[in-house]
Amino acid sequence: MRILGIDPALRVTGYGAIERRGRGVALIEAGIVAPATGAALERRLAELHKGICALLAQTRPDVVVIEELYTTYKNPMTAILMGHARGVMCLASAQAGVPVQTLGHAHVKRALVGSGSATKDQVNAMVTRLLNLRVAPKPNDVSDALAIALAYLNMSEHVLAH
Amino acid sequence: MRILGIDPALRVTGYGAIERRGRGVALIEAGIVAPATGAALERRLAELHKGICALLAQTRPDVVVIEELYTTYKNPMTAILMGHARGVMCLASAQAGVPVQTLGHAHVKRALVGSGSATKDQVNAMVTRLLNLRVAPKPNDVSDALAIALAYLNMSEHVLAH
């Protein structure tokens, strides 16, 4: 099973595709999609949609896992704008025929580190170790996206094993 | 100038296209886009996107005016989900090369009735009168979408006149 994890945002969206290989996990591809800032919202959403469509065609995942948005932004309009971006990502997945799964931040941390209140450094270290990387993925958006994919892999195999 | 007004929602999205004709305003087309409920969010967004794309191709507006979302829902997740839907509408507009404008609820009421706290009935009556209709448009989503388009027409002509 190939999993594409996405840490959704309007500015810098991290992504990471992974795949189970024997007893290890292989990193297929990871990076960011970052539409030019300054343009009108609809133009930025169009650029984001194009980027995610290209990513789906390139990585051909079996499932896309897009992190759930917080409802706790100081400015509620931020959450709504993030919703615009996440909606466009869900659409791209549907158009590519790939099912979308949602994981909350705390679930990702719990699945990877064992605690919903794990620090960013702990999550980072676990992503680096599980993917057998020499250095932690940068920027944080990429590490977060890989954490989402790894958490989903962990949870789905845990479910399958029982 | 042809204006397409949209009252965005995940379930029932109202739309209304209008055009200035001499001293009056002509109704071009109005209705709703309502994706089947029960399907996964990404499938509903795909249906919504398809509907809005078809609508843009059919009505060929010069501008799309999509009402701003509230930030005052009891459940903040509702606003985020509405953001998913609105994002897909903005995307469809960008893909059709049509600029998107945003109007808040109170601005629409003020432009049409003269008060930001006007009732739904007052807005409804003004829409019916301005478009010279025999009965008020139903459901309310359609009347709201036409109100958005009429408010934008009013505001842009007011600006042009000064």
JSON list of N, CA and C in Angstrom, two decimals, chain A residues 16-79:
[
{"chain": "A", "resi": 16, "resn": "GLY", "atom": "N", "xyz": [4.30, 13.83, 1.65]},
{"chain": "A", "resi": 16, "resn": "GLY", "atom": "CA", "xyz": [5.25, 12.73, 1.74]},
{"chain": "A", "resi": 16, "resn": "GLY", "atom": "C", "xyz": [4.58, 11.43, 1.36]},
{"chain": "A", "resi": 17, "resn": "ALA", "atom": "N", "xyz": [5.18, 10.71, 0.38]},
{"chain": "A", "resi": 17, "resn": "ALA", "atom": "CA", "xyz": [4.64, 9.42, -0.04]},
{"chain": "A", "resi": 17, "resn": "ALA", "atom": "C", "xyz": [5.56, 8.31, 0.49]},
{"chain": "A", "resi": 18, "resn": "ILE", "atom": "N", "xyz": [4.95, 7.30, 1.10]},
{"chain": "A", "resi": 18, "resn": "ILE", "atom": "CA", "xyz": [5.72, 6.17, 1.64]},
{"chain": "A", "resi": 18, "resn": "ILE", "atom": "C", "xyz": [5.08, 4.86, 1.21]},
{"chain": "A", "resi": 19, "resn": "GLU", "atom": "N", "xyz": [5.82, 3.77, 1.41]},
{"chain": "A", "resi": 19, "resn": "GLU", "atom": "CA", "xyz": [5.33, 2.46, 1.01]},
{"chain": "A", "resi": 19, "resn": "GLU", "atom": "C", "xyz": [5.96, 1.41, 1.92]},
{"chain": "A", "resi": 20, "resn": "ARG", "atom": "N", "xyz": [5.21, 0.42, 2.31]},
{"chain": "A", "resi": 20, "resn": "ARG", "atom": "CA", "xyz": [5.76, -0.70, 3.07]},
{"chain": "A", "resi": 20, "resn": "ARG", "atom": "C", "xyz": [6.67, -1.52, 2.16]},
{"chain": "A", "resi": 21, "resn": "ARG", "atom": "N", "xyz": [7.89, -1.80, 2.61]},
{"chain": "A", "resi": 21, "resn": "ARG", "atom": "CA", "xyz": [8.80, -2.70, 1.87]},
{"chain": "A", "resi": 21, "resn": "ARG", "atom": "C", "xyz": [9.34, -3.72, 2.86]},
{"chain": "A", "resi": 22, "resn": "GLY", "atom": "N", "xyz": [8.80, -4.91, 2.83]},
{"chain": "A", "resi": 22, "resn": "GLY", "atom": "CA", "xyz": [9.21, -5.96, 3.78]},
{"chain": "A", "resi": 22, "resn": "GLY", "atom": "C", "xyz": [8.91, -5.50, 5.20]},
{"chain": "A", "resi": 23, "resn": "ARG", "atom": "N", "xyz": [9.94, -5.48, 6.05]},
{"chain": "A", "resi": 23, "resn": "ARG", "atom": "CA", "xyz": [9.72, -5.04, 7.43]},
{"chain": "A", "resi": 23, "resn": "ARG", "atom": "C", "xyz": [10.02, -3.55, 7.59]},
{"chain": "A", "resi": 24, "resn": "GLY", "atom": "N", "xyz": [10.50, -2.91, 6.54]},
{"chain": "A", "resi": 24, "resn": "GLY", "atom": "CA", "xyz": [10.80, -1.48, 6.62]},
{"chain": "A", "resi": 24, "resn": "GLY", "atom": "C", "xyz": [9.77, -0.65, 5.85]},
{"chain": "A", "resi": 25, "resn": "VAL", "atom": "N", "xyz": [10.00, 0.64, 5.86]},
{"chain": "A", "resi": 25, "resn": "VAL", "atom": "CA", "xyz": [9.12, 1.56, 5.13]},
{"chain": "A", "resi": 25, "resn": "VAL", "atom": "C", "xyz": [10.01, 2.39, 4.20]},
{"chain": "A", "resi": 26, "resn": "ALA", "atom": "N", "xyz": [9.62, 2.46, 2.93]},
{"chain": "A", "resi": 26, "resn": "ALA", "atom": "CA", "xyz": [10.42, 3.21, 1.96]},
{"chain": "A", "resi": 26, "resn": "ALA", "atom": "C", "xyz": [9.83, 4.61, 1.73]},
{"chain": "A", "resi": 27, "resn": "LEU", "atom": "N", "xyz": [10.70, 5.59, 1.66]},
{"chain": "A", "resi": 27, "resn": "LEU", "atom": "CA", "xyz": [10.29, 6.95, 1.28]},
{"chain": "A", "resi": 27, "resn": "LEU", "atom": "C", "xyz": [10.28, 7.03, -0.24]},
{"chain": "A", "resi": 28, "resn": "ILE", "atom": "N", "xyz": [9.12, 7.34, -0.81]},
{"chain": "A", "resi": 28, "resn": "ILE", "atom": "CA", "xyz": [9.00, 7.41, -2.27]},
{"chain": "A", "resi": 28, "resn": "ILE", "atom": "C", "xyz": [9.33, 8.83, -2.76]},
{"chain": "A", "resi": 29, "resn": "GLU", "atom": "N", "xyz": [8.77, 9.81, -2.07]},
{"chain": "A", "resi": 29, "resn": "GLU", "atom": "CA", "xyz": [8.87, 11.19, -2.56]},
{"chain": "A", "resi": 29, "resn": "GLU", "atom": "C", "xyz": [8.34, 12.11, -1.47]},
{"chain": "A", "resi": 30, "resn": "ALA", "atom": "N", "xyz": [8.98, 13.25, -1.27]},
{"chain": "A", "resi": 30, "resn": "ALA", "atom": "CA", "xyz": [8.48, 14.20, -0.28]},
{"chain": "A", "resi": 30, "resn": "ALA", "atom": "C", "xyz": [8.89, 15.61, -0.69]},
{"chain": "A", "resi": 31, "resn": "GLY", "atom": "N", "xyz": [8.11, 16.59, -0.26]},
{"chain": "A", "resi": 31, "resn": "GLY", "atom": "CA", "xyz": [8.44, 17.98, -0.60]},
{"chain": "A", "resi": 31, "resn": "GLY", "atom": "C", "xyz": [7.32, 18.91, -0.20]},
{"chain": "A", "resi": 32, "resn": "ILE", "atom": "N", "xyz": [7.27, 20.07, -0.84]},
{"chain": "A", "resi": 32, "resn": "ILE", "atom": "CA", "xyz": [6.22, 21.04, -0.54]},
{"chain": "A", "resi": 32, "resn": "ILE", "atom": "C", "xyz": [5.57, 21.54, -1.82]},
{"chain": "A", "resi": 33, "resn": "VAL", "atom": "N", "xyz": [4.32, 21.98, -1.69]},
{"chain": "A", "resi": 33, "resn": "VAL", "atom": "CA", "xyz": [3.63, 22.72, -2.76]},
{"chain": "A", "resi": 33, "resn": "VAL", "atom": "C", "xyz": [3.37, 24.11, -2.19]},
{"chain": "A", "resi": 34, "resn": "ALA", "atom": "N", "xyz": [3.90, 25.13, -2.84]},
{"chain": "A", "resi": 34, "resn": "ALA", "atom": "CA", "xyz": [3.81, 26.48, -2.29]},
{"chain": "A", "resi": 34, "resn": "ALA", "atom": "C", "xyz": [3.41, 27.47, -3.39]},
{"chain": "A", "resi": 35, "resn": "PRO", "atom": "N", "xyz": [2.09, 27.73, -3.53]},
{"chain": "A", "resi": 35, "resn": "PRO", "atom": "CA", "xyz": [1.63, 28.70, -4.52]},
{"chain": "A", "resi": 35, "resn": "PRO", "atom": "C", "xyz": [2.22, 30.08, -4.25]},
{"chain": "A", "resi": 36, "resn": "ALA", "atom": "N", "xyz": [2.47, 30.83, -5.32]},
{"chain": "A", "resi": 36, "resn": "ALA", "atom": "CA", "xyz": [2.99, 32.19, -5.16]},
{"chain": "A", "resi": 36, "resn": "ALA", "atom": "C", "xyz": [2.03, 33.00, -4.30]},
{"chain": "A", "resi": 37, "resn": "THR", "atom": "N", "xyz": [2.57, 33.72, -3.33]},
{"chain": "A", "resi": 37, "resn": "THR", "atom": "CA", "xyz": [1.71, 34.56, -2.50]},
{"chain": "A", "resi": 37, "resn": "THR", "atom": "C", "xyz": [1.44, 35.87, -3.26]},
{"chain": "A", "resi": 38, "resn": "GLY", "atom": "N", "xyz": [0.44, 36.61, -2.81]},
{"chain": "A", "resi": 38, "resn": "GLY", "atom": "CA", "xyz": [0.17, 37.91, -3.42]},
{"chain": "A", "resi": 38, "resn": "GLY", "atom": "C", "xyz": [-0.94, 37.87, -4.45]},
{"chain": "A", "resi": 39, "resn": "ALA", "atom": "N", "xyz": [-1.11, 36.71, -5.13]},
{"chain": "A", "resi": 39, "resn": "ALA", "atom": "CA", "xyz": [-2.19, 36.61, -6.12]},
{"chain": "A", "resi": 39, "resn": "ALA", "atom": "C", "xyz": [-3.53, 36.49, -5.40]},
{"chain": "A", "resi": 40, "resn": "ALA", "atom": "N", "xyz": [-4.62, 36.65, -6.17]},
{"chain": "A", "resi": 40, "resn": "ALA", "atom": "CA", "xyz": [-5.97, 36.50, -5.60]},
{"chain": "A", "resi": 40, "resn": "ALA", "atom": "C", "xyz": [-6.15, 35.07, -5.10]},
{"chain": "A", "resi": 41, "resn": "LEU", "atom": "N", "xyz": [-7.01, 34.92, -4.09]},
{"chain": "A", "resi": 41, "resn": "LEU", "atom": "CA", "xyz": [-7.23, 33.60, -3.46]},
{"chain": "A", "resi": 41, "resn": "LEU", "atom": "C", "xyz": [-7.54, 32.53, -4.51]},
{"chain": "A", "resi": 42, "resn": "GLU", "atom": "N", "xyz": [-8.42, 32.83, -5.48]},
{"chain": "A", "resi": 42, "resn": "GLU", "atom": "CA", "xyz": [-8.82, 31.80, -6.45]},
{"chain": "A", "resi": 42, "resn": "GLU", "atom": "C", "xyz": [-7.65, 31.37, -7.33]},
{"chain": "A", "resi": 43, "resn": "ARG", "atom": "N", "xyz": [-6.71, 32.31, -7.60]},
{"chain": "A", "resi": 43, "resn": "ARG", "atom": "CA", "xyz": [-5.53, 31.95, -8.40]},
{"chain": "A", "resi": 43, "resn": "ARG", "atom": "C", "xyz": [-4.60, 31.05, -7.59]},
{"chain": "A", "resi": 44, "resn": "ARG", "atom": "N", "xyz": [-4.47, 31.35, -6.31]},
{"chain": "A", "resi": 44, "resn": "ARG", "atom": "CA", "xyz": [-3.61, 30.53, -5.45]},
{"chain": "A", "resi": 44, "resn": "ARG", "atom": "C", "xyz": [-4.21, 29.13, -5.29]},
{"chain": "A", "resi": 45, "resn": "LEU", "atom": "N", "xyz": [-5.54, 29.05, -5.19]},
{"chain": "A", "resi": 45, "resn": "LEU", "atom": "CA", "xyz": [-6.19, 27.74, -5.08]},
{"chain": "A", "resi": 45, "resn": "LEU", "atom": "C", "xyz": [-6.01, 26.95, -6.37]},
{"chain": "A", "resi": 46, "resn": "ALA", "atom": "N", "xyz": [-6.04, 27.64, -7.51]},
{"chain": "A", "resi": 46, "resn": "ALA", "atom": "CA", "xyz": [-5.85, 26.96, -8.80]},
{"chain": "A", "resi": 46, "resn": "ALA", "atom": "C", "xyz": [-4.43, 26.39, -8.90]},
{"chain": "A", "resi": 47, "resn": "GLU", "atom": "N", "xyz": [-3.46, 27.16, -8.40]},
{"chain": "A", "resi": 47, "resn": "GLU", "atom": "CA", "xyz": [-2.07, 26.69, -8.43]},
{"chain": "A", "resi": 47, "resn": "GLU", "atom": "C", "xyz": [-1.89, 25.49, -7.50]},
{"chain": "A", "resi": 48, "resn": "LEU", "atom": "N", "xyz": [-2.53, 25.58, -6.35]},
{"chain": "A", "resi": 48, "resn": "LEU", "atom": "CA", "xyz": [-2.47, 24.48, -5.37]},
{"chain": "A", "resi": 48, "resn": "LEU", "atom": "C", "xyz": [-3.09, 23.21, -5.97]},
{"chain": "A", "resi": 49, "resn": "HIS", "atom": "N", "xyz": [-4.24, 23.36, -6.61]},
{"chain": "A", "resi": 49, "resn": "HIS", "atom": "CA", "xyz": [-4.93, 22.22, -7.22]},
{"chain": "A", "resi": 49, "resn": "HIS", "atom": "C", "xyz": [-4.06, 21.57, -8.29]},
{"chain": "A", "resi": 50, "resn": "LYS", "atom": "N", "xyz": [-3.42, 22.40, -9.11]},
{"chain": "A", "resi": 50, "resn": "LYS", "atom": "CA", "xyz": [-2.53, 21.90, -10.17]},
{"chain": "A", "resi": 50, "resn": "LYS", "atom": "C", "xyz": [-1.37, 21.11, -9.55]},
{"chain": "A", "resi": 51, "resn": "GLY", "atom": "N", "xyz": [-0.81, 21.67, -8.49]},
{"chain": "A", "resi": 51, "resn": "GLY", "atom": "CA", "xyz": [0.32, 21.02, -7.81]},
{"chain": "A", "resi": 51, "resn": "GLY", "atom": "C", "xyz": [-0.07, 19.66, -7.23]},
{"chain": "A", "resi": 52, "resn": "ILE", "atom": "N", "xyz": [-1.23, 19.59, -6.59]},
{"chain": "A", "resi": 52, "resn": "ILE", "atom": "CA", "xyz": [-1.67, 18.33, -5.97]},
{"chain": "A", "resi": 52, "resn": "ILE", "atom": "C", "xyz": [-2.03, 17.31, -7.05]},
{"chain": "A", "resi": 53, "resn": "CYS", "atom": "N", "xyz": [-2.65, 17.77, -8.15]},
{"chain": "A", "resi": 53, "resn": "CYS", "atom": "CA", "xyz": [-2.98, 16.85, -9.26]},
{"chain": "A", "resi": 53, "resn": "CYS", "atom": "C", "xyz": [-1.70, 16.24, -9.84]},
{"chain": "A", "resi": 54, "resn": "ALA", "atom": "N", "xyz": [-0.67, 17.06, -10.03]},
{"chain": "A", "resi": 54, "resn": "ALA", "atom": "CA", "xyz": [0.60, 16.58, -10.58]},
{"chain": "A", "resi": 54, "resn": "ALA", "atom": "C", "xyz": [1.24, 15.57, -9.62]},
{"chain": "A", "resi": 55, "resn": "LEU", "atom": "N", "xyz": [1.15, 15.88, -8.34]},
{"chain": "A", "resi": 55, "resn": "LEU", "atom": "CA", "xyz": [1.71, 15.02, -7.29]},
{"chain": "A", "resi": 55, "resn": "LEU", "atom": "C", "xyz": [1.02, 13.66, -7.27]},
{"chain": "A", "resi": 56, "resn": "LEU", "atom": "N", "xyz": [-0.30, 13.66, -7.43]},
{"chain": "A", "resi": 56, "resn": "LEU", "atom": "CA", "xyz": [-1.07, 12.41, -7.43]},
{"chain": "A", "resi": 56, "resn": "LEU", "atom": "C", "xyz": [-0.72, 11.57, -8.66]},
{"chain": "A", "resi": 57, "resn": "ALA", "atom": "N", "xyz": [-0.54, 12.22, -9.81]},
{"chain": "A", "resi": 57, "resn": "ALA", "atom": "CA", "xyz": [-0.19, 11.51, -11.04]},
{"chain": "A", "resi": 57, "resn": "ALA", "atom": "C", "xyz": [1.20, 10.90, -10.93]},
{"chain": "A", "resi": 58, "resn": "GLN", "atom": "N", "xyz": [2.07, 11.61, -10.22]},
{"chain": "A", "resi": 58, "resn": "GLN", "atom": "CA", "xyz": [3.47, 11.20, -10.11]},
{"chain": "A", "resi": 58, "resn": "GLN", "atom": "C", "xyz": [3.64, 10.06, -9.09]},
{"chain": "A", "resi": 59, "resn": "THR", "atom": "N", "xyz": [2.95, 10.17, -7.95]},
{"chain": "A", "resi": 59, "resn": "THR", "atom": "CA", "xyz": [3.20, 9.21, -6.86]},
{"chain": "A", "resi": 59, "resn": "THR", "atom": "C", "xyz": [2.18, 8.06, -6.86]},
{"chain": "A", "resi": 60, "resn": "ARG", "atom": "N", "xyz": [1.06, 8.22, -7.54]},
{"chain": "A", "resi": 60, "resn": "ARG", "atom": "CA", "xyz": [0.03, 7.18, -7.64]},
{"chain": "A", "resi": 60, "resn": "ARG", "atom": "C", "xyz": [-0.26, 6.45, -6.32]},
{"chain": "A", "resi": 61, "resn": "PRO", "atom": "N", "xyz": [-0.70, 7.19, -5.30]},
{"chain": "A", "resi": 61, "resn": "PRO", "atom": "CA", "xyz": [-0.97, 6.54, -4.01]},
{"chain": "A", "resi": 61, "resn": "PRO", "atom": "C", "xyz": [-2.28, 5.76, -4.03]},
{"chain": "A", "resi": 62, "resn": "ASP", "atom": "N", "xyz": [-2.39, 4.80, -3.08]},
{"chain": "A", "resi": 62, "resn": "ASP", "atom": "CA", "xyz": [-3.65, 4.07, -2.90]},
{"chain": "A", "resi": 62, "resn": "ASP", "atom": "C", "xyz": [-4.60, 4.83, -2.00]},
{"chain": "A", "resi": 63, "resn": "VAL", "atom": "N", "xyz": [-4.03, 5.70, -1.17]},
{"chain": "A", "resi": 63, "resn": "VAL", "atom": "CA", "xyz": [-4.85, 6.50, -0.27]},
{"chain": "A", "resi": 63, "resn": "VAL", "atom": "C", "xyz": [-4.13, 7.83, 0.01]},
{"chain": "A", "resi": 64, "resn": "VAL", "atom": "N", "xyz": [-4.90, 8.89, 0.15]},
{"chain": "A", "resi": 64, "resn": "VAL", "atom": "CA", "xyz": [-4.35, 10.19, 0.54]},
{"chain": "A", "resi": 64, "resn": "VAL", "atom": "C", "xyz": [-4.83, 10.48, 1.96]},
{"chain": "A", "resi": 65, "resn": "VAL", "atom": "N", "xyz": [-3.91, 10.78, 2.85]},
{"chain": "A", "resi": 65, "resn": "VAL", "atom": "CA", "xyz": [-4.29, 11.11, 4.23]},
{"chain": "A", "resi": 65, "resn": "VAL", "atom": "C", "xyz": [-4.00, 12.59, 4.45]},
{"chain": "A", "resi": 66, "resn": "ILE", "atom": "N", "xyz": [-5.06, 13.36, 4.64]},
{"chain": "A", "resi": 66, "resn": "ILE", "atom": "CA", "xyz": [-4.92, 14.82, 4.79]},
{"chain": "A", "resi": 66, "resn": "ILE", "atom": "C", "xyz": [-5.24, 15.18, 6.24]},
{"chain": "A", "resi": 67, "resn": "GLU", "atom": "N", "xyz": [-4.31, 15.83, 6.90]},
{"chain": "A", "resi": 67, "resn": "GLU", "atom": "CA", "xyz": [-4.52, 16.15, 8.31]},
{"chain": "A", "resi": 67, "resn": "GLU", "atom": "C", "xyz": [-5.75, 17.03, 8.50]},
{"chain": "A", "resi": 68, "resn": "GLU", "atom": "N", "xyz": [-6.46, 16.76, 9.58]},
{"chain": "A", "resi": 68, "resn": "GLU", "atom": "CA", "xyz": [-7.64, 17.55, 9.95]},
{"chain": "A", "resi": 68, "resn": "GLU", "atom": "C", "xyz": [-7.19, 18.96, 10.35]},
{"chain": "A", "resi": 69, "resn": "LEU", "atom": "N", "xyz": [-8.01, 19.96, 10.05]},
{"chain": "A", "resi": 69, "resn": "LEU", "atom": "CA", "xyz": [-7.67, 21.33, 10.45]},
{"chain": "A", "resi": 69, "resn": "LEU", "atom": "C", "xyz": [-8.06, 21.58, 11.90]},
{"chain": "A", "resi": 70, "resn": "TYR", "atom": "N", "xyz": [-7.31, 22.44, 12.56]},
{"chain": "A", "resi": 70, "resn": "TYR", "atom": "CA", "xyz": [-7.67, 22.85, 13.91]},
{"chain": "A", "resi": 70, "resn": "TYR", "atom": "C", "xyz": [-8.89, 23.75, 13.87]},
{"chain": "A", "resi": 71, "resn": "THR", "atom": "N", "xyz": [-9.61, 23.80, 14.98]},
{"chain": "A", "resi": 71, "resn": "THR", "atom": "CA", "xyz": [-10.71, 24.77, 15.08]},
{"chain": "A", "resi": 71, "resn": "THR", "atom": "C", "xyz": [-10.31, 25.85, 16.08]},
{"chain": "A", "resi": 72, "resn": "THR", "atom": "N", "xyz": [-9.05, 25.88, 16.47]},
{"chain": "A", "resi": 72, "resn": "THR", "atom": "CA", "xyz": [-8.64, 26.73, 17.59]},
{"chain": "A", "resi": 72, "resn": "THR", "atom": "C", "xyz": [-7.75, 27.89, 17.17]},
{"chain": "A", "resi": 73, "resn": "TYR", "atom": "N", "xyz": [-7.82, 28.29, 15.90]},
{"chain": "A", "resi": 73, "resn": "TYR", "atom": "CA", "xyz": [-7.07, 29.48, 15.50]},
{"chain": "A", "resi": 73, "resn": "TYR", "atom": "C", "xyz": [-7.61, 30.71, 16.24]},
{"chain": "A", "resi": 74, "resn": "LYS", "atom": "N", "xyz": [-6.72, 31.64, 16.52]},
{"chain": "A", "resi": 74, "resn": "LYS", "atom": "CA", "xyz": [-7.16, 32.89, 17.16]},
{"chain": "A", "resi": 74, "resn": "LYS", "atom": "C", "xyz": [-8.17, 33.58, 16.25]},
{"chain": "A", "resi": 75, "resn": "ASN", "atom": "N", "xyz": [-7.87, 33.64, 14.95]},
{"chain": "A", "resi": 75, "resn": "ASN", "atom": "CA", "xyz": [-8.77, 34.25, 13.98]},
{"chain": "A", "resi": 75, "resn": "ASN", "atom": "C", "xyz": [-9.54, 33.15, 13.26]},
{"chain": "A", "resi": 76, "resn": "PRO", "atom": "N", "xyz": [-10.86, 33.04, 13.50]},
{"chain": "A", "resi": 76, "resn": "PRO", "atom": "CA", "xyz": [-11.64, 31.96, 12.89]},
{"chain": "A", "resi": 76, "resn": "PRO", "atom": "C", "xyz": [-11.60, 32.00, 11.36]},
{"chain": "A", "resi": 77, "resn": "MET", "atom": "N", "xyz": [-11.33, 33.20, 10.78]},
{"chain": "A", "resi": 77, "resn": "MET", "atom": "CA", "xyz": [-11.27, 33.30, 9.32]},
{"chain": "A", "resi": 77, "resn": "MET", "atom": "C", "xyz": [-10.08, 32.50, 8.76]},
{"chain": "A", "resi": 78, "resn": "THR", "atom": "N", "xyz": [-9.03, 32.35, 9.59]},
{"chain": "A", "resi": 78, "resn": "THR", "atom": "CA", "xyz": [-7.88, 31.55, 9.16]},
{"chain": "A", "resi": 78, "resn": "THR", "atom": "C", "xyz": [-8.29, 30.10, 8.91]},
{"chain": "A", "resi": 79, "resn": "ALA", "atom": "N", "xyz": [-9.09, 29.55, 9.83]},
{"chain": "A", "resi": 79, "resn": "ALA", "atom": "CA", "xyz": [-9.55, 28.17, 9.68]},
{"chain": "A", "resi": 79, "resn": "ALA", "atom": "C", "xyz": [-10.40, 28.03, 8.42]}
]
